[in-house]
C-alpha atoms as one frame of an Amber mdcrd trajectory, in Angstrom:
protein
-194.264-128.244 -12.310-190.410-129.527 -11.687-189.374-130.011  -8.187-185.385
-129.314  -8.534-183.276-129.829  -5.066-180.308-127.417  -4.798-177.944-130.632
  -5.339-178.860-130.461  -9.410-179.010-126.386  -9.739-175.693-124.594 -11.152
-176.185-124.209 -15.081-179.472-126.382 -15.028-181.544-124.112 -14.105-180.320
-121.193 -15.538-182.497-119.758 -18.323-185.431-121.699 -16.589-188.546-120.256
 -15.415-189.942-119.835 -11.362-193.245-121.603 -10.930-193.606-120.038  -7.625
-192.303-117.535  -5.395-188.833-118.261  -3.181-189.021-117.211   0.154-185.818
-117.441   2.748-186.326-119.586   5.768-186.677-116.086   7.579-189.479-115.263
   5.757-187.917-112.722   3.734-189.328-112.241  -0.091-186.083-112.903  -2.336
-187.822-113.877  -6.482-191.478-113.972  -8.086-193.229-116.329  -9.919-192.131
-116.133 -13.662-188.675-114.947 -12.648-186.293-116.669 -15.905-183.198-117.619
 -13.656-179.854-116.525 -14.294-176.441-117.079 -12.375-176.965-113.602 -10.344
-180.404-115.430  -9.006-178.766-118.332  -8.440-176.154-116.914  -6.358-179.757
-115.503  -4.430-180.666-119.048  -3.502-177.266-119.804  -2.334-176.446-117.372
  -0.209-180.161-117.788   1.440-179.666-121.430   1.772-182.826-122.275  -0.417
-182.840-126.579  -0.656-185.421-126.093  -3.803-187.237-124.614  -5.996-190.252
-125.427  -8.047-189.716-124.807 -11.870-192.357-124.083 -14.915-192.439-127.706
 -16.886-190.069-126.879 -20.300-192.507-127.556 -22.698-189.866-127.648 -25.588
-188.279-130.466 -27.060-184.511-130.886 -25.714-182.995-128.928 -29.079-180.168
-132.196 -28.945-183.456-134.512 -29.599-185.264-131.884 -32.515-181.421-131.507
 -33.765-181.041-135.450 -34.469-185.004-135.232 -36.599-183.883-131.804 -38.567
-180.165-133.283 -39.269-180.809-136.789 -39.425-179.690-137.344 -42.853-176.838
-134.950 -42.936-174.921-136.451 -39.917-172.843-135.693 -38.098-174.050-131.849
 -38.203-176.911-132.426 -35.697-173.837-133.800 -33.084-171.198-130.859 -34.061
-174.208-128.303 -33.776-175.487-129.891 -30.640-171.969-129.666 -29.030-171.416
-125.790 -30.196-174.354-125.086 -28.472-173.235-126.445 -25.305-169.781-125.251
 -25.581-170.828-122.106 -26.907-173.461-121.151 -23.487-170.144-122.146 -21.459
-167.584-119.868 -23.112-170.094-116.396 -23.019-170.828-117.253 -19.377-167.169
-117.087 -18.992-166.788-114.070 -20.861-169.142-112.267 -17.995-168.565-113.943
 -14.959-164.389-115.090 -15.584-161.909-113.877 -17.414-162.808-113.555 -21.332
-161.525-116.974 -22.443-159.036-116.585 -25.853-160.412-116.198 -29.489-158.696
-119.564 -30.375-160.820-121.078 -27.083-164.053-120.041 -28.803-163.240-121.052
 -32.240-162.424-124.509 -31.305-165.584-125.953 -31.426-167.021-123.526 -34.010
-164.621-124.387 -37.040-164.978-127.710 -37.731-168.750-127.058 -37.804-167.902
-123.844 -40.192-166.182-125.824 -42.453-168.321-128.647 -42.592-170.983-126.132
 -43.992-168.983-124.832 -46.132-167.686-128.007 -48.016-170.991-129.715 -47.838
-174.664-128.623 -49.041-176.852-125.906 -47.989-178.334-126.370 -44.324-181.031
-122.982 -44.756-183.789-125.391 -44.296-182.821-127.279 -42.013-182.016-124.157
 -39.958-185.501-122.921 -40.164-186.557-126.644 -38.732-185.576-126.104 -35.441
-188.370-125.035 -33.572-189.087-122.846 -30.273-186.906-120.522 -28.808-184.959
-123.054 -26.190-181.803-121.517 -26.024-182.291-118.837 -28.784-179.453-116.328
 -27.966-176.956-119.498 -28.591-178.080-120.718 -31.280-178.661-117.391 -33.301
-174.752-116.517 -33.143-174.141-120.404 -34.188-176.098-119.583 -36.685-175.446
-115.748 -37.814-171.633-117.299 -37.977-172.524-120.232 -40.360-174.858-117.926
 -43.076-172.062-115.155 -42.280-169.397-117.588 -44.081-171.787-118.633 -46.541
-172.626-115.222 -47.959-168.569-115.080 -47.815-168.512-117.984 -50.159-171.026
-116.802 -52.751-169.479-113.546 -52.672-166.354-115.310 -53.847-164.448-114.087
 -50.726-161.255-116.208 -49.906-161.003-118.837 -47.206-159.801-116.809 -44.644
-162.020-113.896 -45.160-164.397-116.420 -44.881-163.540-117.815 -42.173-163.345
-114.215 -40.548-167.217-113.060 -41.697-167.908-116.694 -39.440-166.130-115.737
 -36.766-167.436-111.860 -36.639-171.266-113.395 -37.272-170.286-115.876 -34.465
-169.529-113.306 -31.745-171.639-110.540 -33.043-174.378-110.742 -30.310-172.027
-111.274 -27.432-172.689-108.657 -25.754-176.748-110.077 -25.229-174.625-111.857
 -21.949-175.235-108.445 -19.984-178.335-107.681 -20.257-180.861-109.390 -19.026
-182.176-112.507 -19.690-185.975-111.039 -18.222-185.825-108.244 -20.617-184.466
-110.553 -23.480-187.187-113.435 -23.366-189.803-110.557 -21.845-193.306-111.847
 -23.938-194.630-108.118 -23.599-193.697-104.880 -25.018-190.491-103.541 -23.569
-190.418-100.360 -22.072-187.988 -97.384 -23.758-185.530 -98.195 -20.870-185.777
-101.823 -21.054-185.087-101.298 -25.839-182.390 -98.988 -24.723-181.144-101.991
 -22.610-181.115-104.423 -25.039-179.521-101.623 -27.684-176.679-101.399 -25.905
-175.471-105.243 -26.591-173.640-104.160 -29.389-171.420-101.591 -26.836-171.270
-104.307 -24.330-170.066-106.873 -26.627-167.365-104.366 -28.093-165.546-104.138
 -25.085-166.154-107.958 -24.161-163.850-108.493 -27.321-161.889-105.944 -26.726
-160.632-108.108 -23.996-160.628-111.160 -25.721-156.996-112.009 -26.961-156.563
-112.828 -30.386-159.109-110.786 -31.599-159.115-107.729 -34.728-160.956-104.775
 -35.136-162.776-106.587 -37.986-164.680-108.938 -35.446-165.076-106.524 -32.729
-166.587-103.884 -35.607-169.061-107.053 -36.342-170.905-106.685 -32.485-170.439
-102.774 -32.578-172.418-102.174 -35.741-174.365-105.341 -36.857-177.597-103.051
 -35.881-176.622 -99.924 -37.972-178.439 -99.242 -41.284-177.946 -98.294 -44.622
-180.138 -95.169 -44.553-178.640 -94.138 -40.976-181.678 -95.681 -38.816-180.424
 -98.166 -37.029-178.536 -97.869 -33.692-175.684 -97.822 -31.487-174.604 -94.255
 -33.743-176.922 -94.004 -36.576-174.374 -93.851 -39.057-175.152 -94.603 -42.633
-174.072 -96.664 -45.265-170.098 -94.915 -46.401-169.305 -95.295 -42.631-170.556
 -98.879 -41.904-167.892-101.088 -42.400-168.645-103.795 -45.404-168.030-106.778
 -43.254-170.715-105.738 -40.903-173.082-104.572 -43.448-173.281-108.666 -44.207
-173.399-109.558 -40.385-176.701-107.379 -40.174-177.736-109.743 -43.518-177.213
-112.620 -41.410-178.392-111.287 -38.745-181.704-110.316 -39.738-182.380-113.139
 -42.169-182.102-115.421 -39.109-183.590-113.771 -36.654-187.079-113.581 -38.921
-186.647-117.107 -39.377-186.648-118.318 -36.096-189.311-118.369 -33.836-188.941
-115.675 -31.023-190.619-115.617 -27.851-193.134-113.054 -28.839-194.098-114.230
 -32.426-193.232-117.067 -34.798-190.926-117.421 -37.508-191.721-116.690 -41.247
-191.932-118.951 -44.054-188.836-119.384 -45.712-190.456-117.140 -48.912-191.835
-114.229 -46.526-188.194-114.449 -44.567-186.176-114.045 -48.429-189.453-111.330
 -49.507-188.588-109.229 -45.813-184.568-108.689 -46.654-185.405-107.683 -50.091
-187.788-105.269 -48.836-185.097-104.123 -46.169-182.989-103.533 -49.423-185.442
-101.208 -50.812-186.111 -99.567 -47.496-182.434 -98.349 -48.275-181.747-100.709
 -44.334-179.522-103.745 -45.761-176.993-103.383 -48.475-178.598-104.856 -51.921
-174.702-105.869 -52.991-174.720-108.417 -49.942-178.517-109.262 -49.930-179.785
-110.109 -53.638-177.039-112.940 -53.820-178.224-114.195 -50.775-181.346-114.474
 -51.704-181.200-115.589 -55.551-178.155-118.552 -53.798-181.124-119.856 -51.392
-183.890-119.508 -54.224-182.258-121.352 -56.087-181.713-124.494 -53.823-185.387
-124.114 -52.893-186.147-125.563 -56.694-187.301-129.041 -56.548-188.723-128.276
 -52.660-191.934-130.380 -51.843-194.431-127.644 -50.262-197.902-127.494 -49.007
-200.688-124.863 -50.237-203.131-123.175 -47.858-205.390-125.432 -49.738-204.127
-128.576 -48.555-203.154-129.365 -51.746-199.458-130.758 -52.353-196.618-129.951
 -54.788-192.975-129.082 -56.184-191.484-125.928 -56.527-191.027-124.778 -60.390
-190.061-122.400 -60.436-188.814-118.857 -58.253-189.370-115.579 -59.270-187.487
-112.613 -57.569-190.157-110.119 -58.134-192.668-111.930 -55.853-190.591-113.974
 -54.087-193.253-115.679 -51.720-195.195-116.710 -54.867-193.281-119.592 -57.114
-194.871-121.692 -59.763-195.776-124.995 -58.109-196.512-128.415 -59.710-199.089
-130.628 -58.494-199.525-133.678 -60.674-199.597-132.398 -64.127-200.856-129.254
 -63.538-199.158-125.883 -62.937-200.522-123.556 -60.451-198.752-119.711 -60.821
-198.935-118.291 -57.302-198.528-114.749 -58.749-201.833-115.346 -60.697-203.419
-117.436 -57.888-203.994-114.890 -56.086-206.248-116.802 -52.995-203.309-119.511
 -52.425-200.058-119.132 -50.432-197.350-121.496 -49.681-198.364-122.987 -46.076
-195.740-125.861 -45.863-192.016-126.135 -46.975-190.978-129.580 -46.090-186.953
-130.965 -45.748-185.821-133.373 -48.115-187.034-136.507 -46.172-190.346-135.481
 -46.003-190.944-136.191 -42.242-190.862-132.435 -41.156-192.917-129.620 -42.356
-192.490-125.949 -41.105-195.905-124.515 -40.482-196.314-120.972 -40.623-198.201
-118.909 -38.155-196.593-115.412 -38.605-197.197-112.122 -36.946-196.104-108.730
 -37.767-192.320-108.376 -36.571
């Protein structure tokens, strides 16, 4: 438990979690235990006059600390990403609680990042590092813009169409600023009210860029329909694939490869094999556009060759070889043997470690 006196509250706290109940000097009731605090609750304690609170101990790394282990030998990309992050949680609070700061104020930090990534080597792995969900809603449109531009780039899309899919992926979830933040790091099963809540984000963050100067249609379609579907089941219209604009068919790529690949607050991420194996099946659940998704996914295969991984055995090795079929079941080496996961039927890749070999991502997956 974390003792914080109202001296060191404003954006500290927010996003942190009530260990006990707050109760006005009058002896009035005003937030429960478990509340996750946002600027309206803070306002609460203000106007009450609370001196402090008691917080839940963040049991998380500080992401600028786990940033520096997962980027340490691709500097400076742990500081630029660090700094986005910051910057980032400032400008969407503005968007909500000020007047919607300028396209060119949120692109500022975000585009020497962008093209950092895109001149230098693939950061999917590293990506995948970075555990927990500290600050989740952040980093996801951080990183929905950065593999937005990337599947730009190995679609052979010019620079500034490039640079547009990054800027549509990074404001796509926008709109996540209204709702909630109890209903968006809620544990449980929402309610239909509380999905229907979340669902409209993409609404909300329509007409938070419709605001925004400096905008285009092209990024404001990226929050609008990121969530629709090929085969007409996704949401805020349920429109289908001729009506979906193209651009935003590969925002909901991004989107849902790195959402499964992050750990959420009510399940872990998938391995990196199971994450490529999901948007393939999406593809052939006629959700995600194969066009977009199979060049994705044969672009990141094929920087996974070479990859030191760990079997559910224990036993250690080097990625082979990939096949597309079976995605989540490469030919390893271990020594001088060759072990074919699609005829090993018992074994399954546990570990995929980073180049330096100091940081493994375990798997402990449940059903999305």
């Amino acid at each position: 438990m974390e003792v914080i006196n109202s001296l060191n509250w404003e954006d500290t706290i927010i996003g942190r979690v009530l260990a006990d109940d707050v109760v006005s000097q009058s002896g009035h009731f005003l937030l429960r235990r478990g509340t996750v605090l946002t600027h309206w609750h803070l306002n609460i304690l203000k106007n009450h006059s609370i001196e402090e609170i008691r917080l839940k101990e963040q049991t998380e790394p500080p992401v600028n600390l786990e940033l520096k282990q997962v980027f340490k030998h691709k500097e400076p990309l742990s500081t630029h990403y660090y700094e986005n992050i910051k910057e980032i949680k400032r400008l969407f609070q503005d968007a909500i609680s000020k007047q919607v700061p300028s396209l060119q104020e949120f692109m500022v930090p975000f585009t020497p990042l962008m093209e950092t990534v895109l001149k230098g080597p693939d950061i999917f792995l590293e990506l995948r590092h970075i555990k927990g969900h500290d600050e989740y809603t952040f980093r996801h449109c951080l990183n929905v813009g950065l593999l937005s531009a990337t599947i730009g780039k190995i679609l052979r899309y010019s620079h500034s169409e490039t640079v547009k899919l990054g800027t549509m992926g990074f404001l796509h979830d926008i709109g996540k600023m209204k709702v909630s933040l109890q209903i968006l790091n809620k544990e449980d099963p929402l309610t239909e009210e509380e999905f229907k809540e979340i669902q409209n984000h993409t609404i909300y963050g329509r007409d938070i860029l419709k605001e925004m100067h400096g905008t285009s249609e092209d990024i404001i379609n990226g929050a609008l329909y990121h969530h629709e579907r090929m085969n007409g089941s996704g949401y805020p219209f349920g429109i289908k694939k001729e009506e979906i604009p193209f651009l935003a068919q590969i925002i909901a790529v991004a989107d849902v490869y790195d959402a499964i690949s992050s750990d959420r607050i009510y399940r872990d991420k998938f391995t990196p094999f199971e994450a490529l194996d999901e948007l393939v099946q999406e593809v052939y659940k006629d959700k995600l556009n194969g066009e977009i998704v199979f060049p994705f996914v044969s672009h990141i295969l094929n920087g996974y060759i070479g990859k030191e991984v760990e079997l559910s055995d224990g036993s250690k090795g080097e990625i082979v070889q990939l096949f597309m079929e079976e995605i989540n079941r490469p030919l390893v080496k271990i020594g001088d043997d060759f072990i074919d996961l699609k005829t090993e039927r018992k074994l399954h890749i546990k570990d995929v470690y980073i180049p330096d070999k100091n940081f493994a991502f375990n798997s402990n997956k449940e059903d999305l």
